[in-house]
């Protein structure tokens, strides 16, 4: 709800018979590593971006710009459009009045999950 049922990275949205389809509530700091279940530790991500965020292909900078790992290789136009094009784009913020992702959780993800270095552009 905080992200209006829209991927914070690519703005995908989709519905089937009135139910959101293909979108997840993703933890930034993993639940198994003491990540809280609150908006400041969450992002609404589509299924592919959730998977790539959890694998460290995608990350966030402290100012909530999307990082793409320089170690990621994708040669097709689909990989370019879906992944590489996100590099250095701002993530979609939550609705006004709701907490954006907390800097401490972003830092945890950058240290523990993201596969540095980030590619530029
Ligand atoms: Zn997405």
Tab-separated table of N, CA and C and ligand atoms in Angstrom, residues 7-12 23 45-50 86, ligand 1:
chain	number	residue	atom	x	y	z
A	7	UNK	N	6.033	-1.311	-8.391
A	7	UNK	CA	7.436	-1.622	-8.099
A	7	UNK	C	8.228	-0.324	-7.906
A	8	UNK	N	8.969	-0.253	-6.801
A	8	UNK	CA	9.748	0.954	-6.500
A	8	UNK	C	10.921	1.125	-7.458
A	9	UNK	N	11.262	0.076	-8.209
A	9	UNK	CA	12.394	0.178	-9.138
A	9	UNK	C	11.943	0.425	-10.580
A	10	UNK	N	10.912	-0.274	-11.036
A	10	UNK	CA	10.529	-0.150	-12.456
A	10	UNK	C	9.103	0.363	-12.678
A	11	UNK	N	8.351	0.524	-11.594
A	11	UNK	CA	6.975	1.012	-11.657
A	11	UNK	C	6.005	0.011	-12.288
A	12	UNK	N	6.430	-1.274	-12.390
A	12	UNK	CA	5.471	-2.306	-12.819
A	12	UNK	C	4.283	-2.309	-11.863
A	23	UNK	N	3.835	-8.695	-7.532
A	23	UNK	CA	4.477	-7.715	-6.654
A	23	UNK	C	4.645	-8.306	-5.260
A	45	UNK	N	8.381	-4.412	-4.523
A	45	UNK	CA	9.173	-4.751	-5.713
A	45	UNK	C	8.444	-5.810	-6.528
A	46	UNK	N	8.581	-5.741	-7.833
A	46	UNK	CA	8.057	-6.810	-8.683
A	46	UNK	C	8.915	-8.060	-8.455
A	47	UNK	N	8.416	-9.195	-8.910
A	47	UNK	CA	9.065	-10.470	-8.590
A	47	UNK	C	10.516	-10.515	-9.064
A	48	UNK	N	10.795	-10.026	-10.269
A	48	UNK	CA	12.177	-10.106	-10.767
A	48	UNK	C	13.086	-9.156	-9.997
A	49	UNK	N	12.622	-7.950	-9.703
A	49	UNK	CA	13.479	-7.006	-8.970
A	49	UNK	C	13.654	-7.421	-7.514
A	50	UNK	N	12.647	-8.078	-6.931
A	50	UNK	CA	12.804	-8.611	-5.576
A	50	UNK	C	13.908	-9.668	-5.556
A	86	UNK	N	18.304	0.461	-14.911
A	86	UNK	CA	17.968	1.014	-13.591
A	86	UNK	C	19.135	1.753	-12.944
B	1	LIG	ZN1	10.280	-3.967	-10.927
